[in-house]
Short mmCIF file of C-alpha atoms in Angstrom, two decimals:
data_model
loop_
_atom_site.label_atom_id
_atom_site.label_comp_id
_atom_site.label_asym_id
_atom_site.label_seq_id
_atom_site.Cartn_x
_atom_site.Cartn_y
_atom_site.Cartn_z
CA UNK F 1 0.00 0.00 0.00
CA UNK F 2 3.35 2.12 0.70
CA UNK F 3 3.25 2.62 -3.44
CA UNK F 4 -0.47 2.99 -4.34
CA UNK F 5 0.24 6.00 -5.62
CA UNK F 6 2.94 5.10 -7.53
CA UNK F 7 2.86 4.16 -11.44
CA UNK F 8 4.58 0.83 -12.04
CA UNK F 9 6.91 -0.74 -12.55
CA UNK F 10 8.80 0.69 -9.70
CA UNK F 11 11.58 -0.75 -7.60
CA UNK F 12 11.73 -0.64 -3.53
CA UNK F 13 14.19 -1.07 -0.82
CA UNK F 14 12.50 -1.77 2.39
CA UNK F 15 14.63 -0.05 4.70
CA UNK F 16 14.23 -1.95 7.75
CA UNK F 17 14.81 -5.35 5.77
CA UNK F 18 18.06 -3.34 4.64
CA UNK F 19 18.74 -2.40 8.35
CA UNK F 20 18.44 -6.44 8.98
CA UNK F 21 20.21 -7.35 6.64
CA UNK F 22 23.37 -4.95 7.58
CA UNK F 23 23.65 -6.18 11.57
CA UNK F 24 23.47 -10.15 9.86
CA UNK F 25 26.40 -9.66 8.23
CA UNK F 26 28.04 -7.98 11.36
CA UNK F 27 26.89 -10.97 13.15
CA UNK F 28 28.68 -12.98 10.79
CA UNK F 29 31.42 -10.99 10.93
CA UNK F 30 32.51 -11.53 14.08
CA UNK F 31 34.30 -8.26 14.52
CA UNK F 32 36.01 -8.41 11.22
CA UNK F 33 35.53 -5.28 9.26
CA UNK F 34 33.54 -5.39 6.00
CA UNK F 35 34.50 -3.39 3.06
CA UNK F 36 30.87 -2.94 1.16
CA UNK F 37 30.81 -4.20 -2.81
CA UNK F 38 29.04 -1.82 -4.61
CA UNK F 39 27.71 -3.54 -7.64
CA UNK F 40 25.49 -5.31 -5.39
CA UNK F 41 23.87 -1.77 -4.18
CA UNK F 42 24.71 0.50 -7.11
CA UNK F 43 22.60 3.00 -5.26
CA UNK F 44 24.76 6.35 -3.60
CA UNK F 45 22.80 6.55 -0.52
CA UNK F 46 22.10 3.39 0.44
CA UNK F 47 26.03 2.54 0.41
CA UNK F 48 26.67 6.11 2.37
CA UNK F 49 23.66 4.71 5.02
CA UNK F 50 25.85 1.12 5.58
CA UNK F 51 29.13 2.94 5.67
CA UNK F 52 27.96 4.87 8.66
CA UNK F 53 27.39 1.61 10.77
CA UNK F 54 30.41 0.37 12.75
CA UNK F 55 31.75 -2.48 10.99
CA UNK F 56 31.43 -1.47 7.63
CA UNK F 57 34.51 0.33 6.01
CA UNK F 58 35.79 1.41 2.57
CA UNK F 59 33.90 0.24 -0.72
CA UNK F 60 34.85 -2.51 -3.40
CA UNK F 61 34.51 -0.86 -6.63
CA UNK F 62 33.92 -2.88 -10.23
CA UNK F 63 35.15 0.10 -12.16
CA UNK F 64 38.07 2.75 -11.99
CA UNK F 65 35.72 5.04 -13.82
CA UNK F 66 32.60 4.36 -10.57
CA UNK F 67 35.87 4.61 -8.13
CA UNK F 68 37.25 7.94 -9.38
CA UNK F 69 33.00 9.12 -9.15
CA UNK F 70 32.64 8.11 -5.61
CA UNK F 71 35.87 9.43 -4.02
CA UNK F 72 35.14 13.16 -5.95
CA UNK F 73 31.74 12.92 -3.77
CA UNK F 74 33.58 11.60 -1.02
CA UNK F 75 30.97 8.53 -0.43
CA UNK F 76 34.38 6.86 0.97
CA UNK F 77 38.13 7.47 1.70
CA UNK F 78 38.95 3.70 1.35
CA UNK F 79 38.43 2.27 -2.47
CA UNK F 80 39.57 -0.84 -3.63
CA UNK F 81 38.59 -1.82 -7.72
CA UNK F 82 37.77 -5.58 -7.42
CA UNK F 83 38.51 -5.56 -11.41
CA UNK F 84 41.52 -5.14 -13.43
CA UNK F 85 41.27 -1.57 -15.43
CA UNK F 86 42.06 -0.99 -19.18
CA UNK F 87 40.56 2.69 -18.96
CA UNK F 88 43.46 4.59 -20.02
CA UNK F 89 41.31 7.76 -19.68
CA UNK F 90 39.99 6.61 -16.03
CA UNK F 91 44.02 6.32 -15.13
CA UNK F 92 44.95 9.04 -16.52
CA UNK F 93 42.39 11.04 -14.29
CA UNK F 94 43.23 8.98 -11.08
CA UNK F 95 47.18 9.78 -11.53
CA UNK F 96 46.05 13.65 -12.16
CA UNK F 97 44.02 13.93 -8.60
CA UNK F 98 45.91 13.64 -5.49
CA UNK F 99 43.12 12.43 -3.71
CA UNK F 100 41.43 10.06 -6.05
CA UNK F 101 45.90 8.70 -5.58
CA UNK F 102 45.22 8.32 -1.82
CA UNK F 103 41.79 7.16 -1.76
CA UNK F 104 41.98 4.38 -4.57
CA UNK F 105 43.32 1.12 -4.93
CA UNK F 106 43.93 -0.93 -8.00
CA UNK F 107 43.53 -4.26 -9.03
CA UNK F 108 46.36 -5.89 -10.77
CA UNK F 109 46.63 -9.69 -11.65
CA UNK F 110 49.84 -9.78 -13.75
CA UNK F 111 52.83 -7.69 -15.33
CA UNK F 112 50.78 -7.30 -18.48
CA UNK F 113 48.70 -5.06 -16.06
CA UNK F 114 51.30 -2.96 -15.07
CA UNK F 115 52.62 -2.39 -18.14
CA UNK F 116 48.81 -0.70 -19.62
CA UNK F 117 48.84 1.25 -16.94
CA UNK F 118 52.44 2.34 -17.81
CA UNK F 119 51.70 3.49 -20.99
CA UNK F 120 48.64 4.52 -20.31
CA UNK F 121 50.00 7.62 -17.94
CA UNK F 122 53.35 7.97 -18.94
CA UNK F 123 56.91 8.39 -17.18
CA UNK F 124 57.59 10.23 -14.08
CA UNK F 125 53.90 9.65 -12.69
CA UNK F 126 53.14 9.96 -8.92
CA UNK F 127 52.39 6.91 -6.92
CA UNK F 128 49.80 4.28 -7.72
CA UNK F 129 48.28 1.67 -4.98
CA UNK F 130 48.02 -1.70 -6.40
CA UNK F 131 46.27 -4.70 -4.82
CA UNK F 132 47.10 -8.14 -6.07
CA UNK F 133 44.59 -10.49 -6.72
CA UNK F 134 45.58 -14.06 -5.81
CA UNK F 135 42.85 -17.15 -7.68
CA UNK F 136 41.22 -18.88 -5.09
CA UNK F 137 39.86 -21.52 -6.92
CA UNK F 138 39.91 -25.06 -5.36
CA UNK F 139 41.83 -27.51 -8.22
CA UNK F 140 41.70 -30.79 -6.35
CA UNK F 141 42.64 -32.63 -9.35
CA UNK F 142 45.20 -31.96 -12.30
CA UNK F 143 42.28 -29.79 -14.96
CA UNK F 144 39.95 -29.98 -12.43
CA UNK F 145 38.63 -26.22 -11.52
CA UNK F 146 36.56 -24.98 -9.43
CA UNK F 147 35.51 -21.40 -8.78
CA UNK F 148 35.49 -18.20 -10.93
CA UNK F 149 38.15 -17.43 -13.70
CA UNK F 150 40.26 -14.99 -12.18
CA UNK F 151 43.67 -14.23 -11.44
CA UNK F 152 46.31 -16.42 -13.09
CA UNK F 153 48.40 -16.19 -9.69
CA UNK F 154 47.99 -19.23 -7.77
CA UNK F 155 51.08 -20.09 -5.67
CA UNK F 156 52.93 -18.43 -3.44
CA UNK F 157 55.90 -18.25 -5.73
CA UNK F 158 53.94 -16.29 -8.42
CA UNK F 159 52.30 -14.00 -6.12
CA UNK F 160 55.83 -13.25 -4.99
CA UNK F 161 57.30 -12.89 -8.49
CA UNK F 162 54.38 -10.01 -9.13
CA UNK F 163 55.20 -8.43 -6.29
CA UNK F 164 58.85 -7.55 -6.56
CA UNK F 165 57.63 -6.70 -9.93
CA UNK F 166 55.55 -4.28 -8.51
CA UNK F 167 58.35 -2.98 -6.02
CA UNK F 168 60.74 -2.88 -8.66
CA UNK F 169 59.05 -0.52 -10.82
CA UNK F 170 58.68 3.31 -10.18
CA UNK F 171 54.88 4.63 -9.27
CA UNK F 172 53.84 1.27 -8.01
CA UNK F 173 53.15 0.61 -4.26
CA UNK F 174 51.65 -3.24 -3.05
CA UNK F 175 49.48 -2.24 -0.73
CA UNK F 176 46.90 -5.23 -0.51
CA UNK F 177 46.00 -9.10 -1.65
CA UNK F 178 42.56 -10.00 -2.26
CA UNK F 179 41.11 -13.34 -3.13
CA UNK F 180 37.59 -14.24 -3.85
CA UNK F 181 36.59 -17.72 -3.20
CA UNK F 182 33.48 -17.51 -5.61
CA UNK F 183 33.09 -21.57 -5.22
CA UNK F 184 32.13 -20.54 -1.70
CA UNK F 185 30.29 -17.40 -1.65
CA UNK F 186 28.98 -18.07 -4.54
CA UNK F 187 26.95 -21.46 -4.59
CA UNK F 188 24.35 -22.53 -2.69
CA UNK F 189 24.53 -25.22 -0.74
CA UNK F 190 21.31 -25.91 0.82
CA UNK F 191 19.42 -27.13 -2.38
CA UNK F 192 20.23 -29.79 -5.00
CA UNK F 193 23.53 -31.91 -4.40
CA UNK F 194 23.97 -29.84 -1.31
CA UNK F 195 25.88 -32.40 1.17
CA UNK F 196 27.81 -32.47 -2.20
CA UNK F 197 28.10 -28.70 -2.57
CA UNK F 198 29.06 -28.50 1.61
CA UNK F 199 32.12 -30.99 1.14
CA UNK F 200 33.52 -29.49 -1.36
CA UNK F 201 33.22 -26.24 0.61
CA UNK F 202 34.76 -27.11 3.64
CA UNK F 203 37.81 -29.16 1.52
CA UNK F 204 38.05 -25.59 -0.57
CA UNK F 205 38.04 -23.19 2.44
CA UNK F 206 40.80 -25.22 3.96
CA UNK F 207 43.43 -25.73 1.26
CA UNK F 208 42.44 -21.74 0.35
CA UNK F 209 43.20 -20.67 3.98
CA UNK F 210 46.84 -22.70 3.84
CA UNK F 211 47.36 -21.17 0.64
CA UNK F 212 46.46 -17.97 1.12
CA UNK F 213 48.36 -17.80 4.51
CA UNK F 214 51.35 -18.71 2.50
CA UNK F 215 50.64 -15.81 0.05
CA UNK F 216 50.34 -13.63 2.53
CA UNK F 217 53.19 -14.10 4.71
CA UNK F 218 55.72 -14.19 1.29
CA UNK F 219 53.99 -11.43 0.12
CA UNK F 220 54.57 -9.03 3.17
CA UNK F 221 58.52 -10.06 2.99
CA UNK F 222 58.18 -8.12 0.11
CA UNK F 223 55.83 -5.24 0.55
CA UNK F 224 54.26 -3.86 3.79
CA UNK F 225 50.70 -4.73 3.11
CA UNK F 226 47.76 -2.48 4.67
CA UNK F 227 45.19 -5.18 4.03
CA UNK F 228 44.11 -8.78 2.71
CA UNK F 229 40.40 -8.73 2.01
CA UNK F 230 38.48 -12.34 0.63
CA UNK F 231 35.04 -13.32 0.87
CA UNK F 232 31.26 -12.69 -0.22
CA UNK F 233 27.91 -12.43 0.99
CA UNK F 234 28.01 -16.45 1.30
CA UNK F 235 31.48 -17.36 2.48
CA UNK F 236 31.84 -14.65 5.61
CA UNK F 237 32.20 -17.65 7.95
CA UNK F 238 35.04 -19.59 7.09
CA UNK F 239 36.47 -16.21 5.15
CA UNK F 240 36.61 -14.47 8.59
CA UNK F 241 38.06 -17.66 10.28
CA UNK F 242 41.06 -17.28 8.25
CA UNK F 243 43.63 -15.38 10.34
CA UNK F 244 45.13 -14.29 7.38
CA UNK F 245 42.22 -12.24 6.60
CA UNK F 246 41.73 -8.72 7.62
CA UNK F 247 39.02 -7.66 5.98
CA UNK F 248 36.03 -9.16 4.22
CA UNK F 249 34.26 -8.31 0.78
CA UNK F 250 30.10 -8.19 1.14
CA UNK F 251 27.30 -6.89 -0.58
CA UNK F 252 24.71 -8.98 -1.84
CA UNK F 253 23.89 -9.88 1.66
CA UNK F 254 22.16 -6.27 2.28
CA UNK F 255 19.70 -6.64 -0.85
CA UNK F 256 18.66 -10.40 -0.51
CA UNK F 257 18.36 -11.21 -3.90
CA UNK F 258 16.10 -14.67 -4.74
CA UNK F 259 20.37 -16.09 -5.86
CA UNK F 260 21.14 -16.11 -1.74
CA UNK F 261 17.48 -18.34 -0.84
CA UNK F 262 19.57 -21.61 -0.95
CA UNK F 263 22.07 -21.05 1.50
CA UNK F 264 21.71 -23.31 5.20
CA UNK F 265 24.53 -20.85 7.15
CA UNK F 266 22.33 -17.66 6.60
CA UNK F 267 18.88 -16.56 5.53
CA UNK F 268 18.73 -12.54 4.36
CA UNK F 269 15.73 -10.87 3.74
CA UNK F 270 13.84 -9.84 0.94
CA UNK F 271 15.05 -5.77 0.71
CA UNK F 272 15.01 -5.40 -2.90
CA UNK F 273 11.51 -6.15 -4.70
CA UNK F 274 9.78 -5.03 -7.95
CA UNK F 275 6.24 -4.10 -9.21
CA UNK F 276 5.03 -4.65 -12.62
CA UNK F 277 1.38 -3.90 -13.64
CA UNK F 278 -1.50 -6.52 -14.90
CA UNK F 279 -2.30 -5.69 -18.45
CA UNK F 280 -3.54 -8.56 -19.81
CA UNK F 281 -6.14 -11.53 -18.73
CA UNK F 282 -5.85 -13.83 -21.12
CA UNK F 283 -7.40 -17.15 -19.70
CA UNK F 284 -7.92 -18.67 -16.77
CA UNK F 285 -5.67 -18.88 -14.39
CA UNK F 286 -3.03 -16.80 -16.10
CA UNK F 287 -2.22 -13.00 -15.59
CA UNK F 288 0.31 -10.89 -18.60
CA UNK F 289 2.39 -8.13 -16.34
CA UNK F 290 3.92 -5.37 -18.76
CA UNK F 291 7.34 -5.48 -18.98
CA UNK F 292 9.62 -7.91 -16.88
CA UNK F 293 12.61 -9.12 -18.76
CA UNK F 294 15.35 -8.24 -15.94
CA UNK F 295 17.66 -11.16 -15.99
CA UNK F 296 20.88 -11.14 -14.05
CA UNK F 297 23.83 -11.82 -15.47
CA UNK F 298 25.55 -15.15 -15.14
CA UNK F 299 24.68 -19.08 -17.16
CA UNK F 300 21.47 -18.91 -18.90
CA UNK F 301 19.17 -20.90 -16.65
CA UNK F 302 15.87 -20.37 -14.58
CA UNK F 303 18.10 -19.13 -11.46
CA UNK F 304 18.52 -16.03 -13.06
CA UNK F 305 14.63 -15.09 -13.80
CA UNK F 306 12.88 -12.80 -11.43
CA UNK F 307 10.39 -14.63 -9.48
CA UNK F 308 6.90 -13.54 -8.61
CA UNK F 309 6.65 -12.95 -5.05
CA UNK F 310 3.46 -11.34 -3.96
CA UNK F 311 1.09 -12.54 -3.95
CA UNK F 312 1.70 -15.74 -3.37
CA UNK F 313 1.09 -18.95 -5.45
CA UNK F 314 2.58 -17.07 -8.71
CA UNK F 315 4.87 -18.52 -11.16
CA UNK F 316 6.30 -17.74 -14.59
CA UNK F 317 5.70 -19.84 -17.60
CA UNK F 318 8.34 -22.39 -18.58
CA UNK F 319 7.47 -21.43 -22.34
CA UNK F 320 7.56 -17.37 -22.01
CA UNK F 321 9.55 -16.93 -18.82
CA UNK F 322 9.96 -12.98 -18.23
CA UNK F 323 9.56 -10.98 -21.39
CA UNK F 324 10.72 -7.62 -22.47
CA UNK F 325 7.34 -6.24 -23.18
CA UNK F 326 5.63 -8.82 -21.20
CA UNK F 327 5.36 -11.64 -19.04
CA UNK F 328 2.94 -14.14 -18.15
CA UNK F 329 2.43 -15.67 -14.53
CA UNK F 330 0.59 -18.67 -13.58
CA UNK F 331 -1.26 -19.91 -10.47
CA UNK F 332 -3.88 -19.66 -8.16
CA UNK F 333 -3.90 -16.18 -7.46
CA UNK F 334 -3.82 -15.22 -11.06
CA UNK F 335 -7.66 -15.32 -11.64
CA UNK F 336 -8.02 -13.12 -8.56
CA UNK F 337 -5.97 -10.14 -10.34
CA UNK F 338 -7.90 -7.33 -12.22
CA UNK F 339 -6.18 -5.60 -14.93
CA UNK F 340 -4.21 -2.76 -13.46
CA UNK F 341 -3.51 -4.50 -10.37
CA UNK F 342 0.85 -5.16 -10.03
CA UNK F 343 2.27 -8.07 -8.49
CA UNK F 344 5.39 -7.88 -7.08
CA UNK F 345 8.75 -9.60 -8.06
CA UNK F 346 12.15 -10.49 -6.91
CA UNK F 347 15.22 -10.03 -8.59
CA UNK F 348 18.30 -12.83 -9.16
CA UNK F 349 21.27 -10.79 -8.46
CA UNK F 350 21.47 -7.96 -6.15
CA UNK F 351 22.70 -4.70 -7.95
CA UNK F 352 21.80 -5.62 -11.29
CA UNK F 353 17.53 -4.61 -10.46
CA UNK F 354 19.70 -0.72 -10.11
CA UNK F 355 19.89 -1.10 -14.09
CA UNK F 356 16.14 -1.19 -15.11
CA UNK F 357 15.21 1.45 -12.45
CA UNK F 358 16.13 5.20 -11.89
CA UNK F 359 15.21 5.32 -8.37
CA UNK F 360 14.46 3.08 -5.85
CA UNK F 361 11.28 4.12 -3.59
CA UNK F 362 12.41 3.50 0.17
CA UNK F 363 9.91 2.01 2.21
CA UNK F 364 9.63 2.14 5.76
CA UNK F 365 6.19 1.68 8.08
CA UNK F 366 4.48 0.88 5.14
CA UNK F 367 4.92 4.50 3.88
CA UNK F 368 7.89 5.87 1.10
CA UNK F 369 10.14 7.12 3.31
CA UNK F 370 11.76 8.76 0.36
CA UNK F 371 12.89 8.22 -3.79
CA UNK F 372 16.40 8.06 -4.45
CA UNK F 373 18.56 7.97 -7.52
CA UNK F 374 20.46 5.09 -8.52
CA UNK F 375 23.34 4.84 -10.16
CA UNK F 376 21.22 5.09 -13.95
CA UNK F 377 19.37 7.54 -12.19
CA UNK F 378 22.52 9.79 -11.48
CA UNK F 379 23.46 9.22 -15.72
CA UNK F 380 25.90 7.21 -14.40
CA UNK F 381 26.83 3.60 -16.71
CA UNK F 382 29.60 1.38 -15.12
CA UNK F 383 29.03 -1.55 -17.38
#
């Protein structure tokens, strides 16, 4: 009722499930400080409201171009880019502002990497802070891997070899390691094949946290490192038991997307949701929303459709699923909607619902509590 003024589709962030969401992941925590991952907010103040809580500091960045926008507005002093940059434009602007220098760190995976961003500014530029991203996929087996495609530094030896590179070369200071153990955070393990799923967990997380310890400690021989961040919404357990660990990467965790329902070690809620209007009736039992075709990013496959949340009973059509002009939902409480009524939906990954929508509505008490821009709303296009 918070939005029955409202024209849909809209997009809403219920505040107090936001709120939740924020102290779970302190709880989780366990006094370890989280640095916030913007792509899974992508909204300006809803990442200032988490910084200001205790226990959250600095942002993760997935662009040098987003970084070099949110130090100039001073959202945070602490800015690490989670991706390797080829924006020779974007470096060329963070070498040319002193404080963008001190506030930003970049990602670098290789000497290829240090050698665009070479070229890219010139000789005789000031001082660059570098993070080095070590892979933290599990490869039991000889071809066998697991995880995301990352970082082609694995062992201890190459993470060393980068970073006397690093220290060798003028404008370059190691300031960080970071590892994301997507195989982890990333998969669920409380639905299909999840006993599976939770062995192969708890065998990852403990050859990553003897390998990364190793990486760490050769590592800091070399350079004088301020931090080592790893983790994700859905590894913060075992990624803050790691004593080589200082800081941990989260973000999803504050939206609840539908992609973090299957995990047993945590259990978010819904903050994020989405309205779409009824326009269509066309037999029983079905009702045609307008619009709808917001899939995440990620394999094609059904867990990265929106899914009809309220009310309850809806699903989409196996045949249509969601639809750029329209899409079709199923089920009991479809012959109970009128044309113009909305039902609302939930999206698969957390920032990506930021891309469809200008604002989110903010809902608190059951009333808008206020609009605010997201990142499309500000003009702003990281992808």
């Amino acid at each position: 009722m918070a939005t029955k003024d409202l024209d849909p589709p809209l997009a809403v962030v219920d505040l107090a499930a936001f709120d939740a969401n924020a102290d779970d992941l302190l709880r989780r925590a366990d006094g370890k400080p989280i640095r916030v991952v913007s792509k899974s907010v992508r909204c300006r103040f809803l990442l200032e409201r988490v910084l200001r809580r205790p226990g959250f500091a600095g942002l993760m960045c997935y662009s040098l171009r987003e970084a070099l926008w949110l130090a100039g507005l001073g959202t945070s002093d602490d800015i690490v880019v989670a991706y390797p940059t080829a924006d020779h434009s974007a470096l060329r602007e963070l070498v040319s502002d002193d404080r963008a220098r001190q506030t930003i760190t970049i990602m670098v995976d290789s000497v290829e990497h240090l050698d665009l961003v070479a070229a890219a500014v010139g000789p005789g530029r000031p001082e660059i802070r570098v993070c080095l991203e070590l892979d933290a996929s599990w490869r039991p087996l000889p071809g066998l891997h697991v995880g995301t495609r990352r970082s082609p530094v694995f062992t201890p030896r190459q993470a060393v070899r980068l970073a006397r590179e690093v220290r060798a070369r003028q404008g370059f200071r190691l300031v960080g390691v970071m590892a994301y153990e997507g195989q982890i955070a990333g998969v669920p393990d409380a639905r299909e094949r999840g006993a599976l799923i939770r062995w192969m967990q708890r065998r990852s997380a403990a050859e990553l946290a003897r390998r990364r310890g190793a990486v760490v400690r050769a590592v800091r021989a070399v350079a004088d490192l301020e931090f080592v961040n790893g983790g994700g919404t859905g590894s913060i357990e075992t990624t803050g038991a790691d004593p080589a660990v200082t800081e941990i990467a989260a973000g999803s965790g504050l939206m609840g997307p539908t992609l973090f329902d299957g995990y047993s070690r945590f259990h978010p809620r819904p903050a994020t949701l989405f309205a779409l209007p009824v326009v269509r009736k066309p037999g029983k039992g079905i009702a045609t929303l307008y619009a709808g075709g917001y899939i995440a990013s990620g394999p094609a496959s059904t867990s990265r459709l929106p899914r009809p949340y309220l009310p309850e009973g809806l699903t989409l059509l196996g045949v249509e699923g969601a639809g750029e002009v329209q899409t079709p939902v199923t089920g009991a409480a479809a012959d109970s909607l009128r044309v113009g009524d909305r039902v609302w939906l939930r999206h698969a990954k957390a920032g990506e619902l930021a891309e469809r929508f200008d604002e989110y509505h903010l809902v608190r008490d059951q009333h808008v509590d206020r609009s605010v821009p997201t990142y499309r709303g500000e003009g702003r296009n990281f992808g």
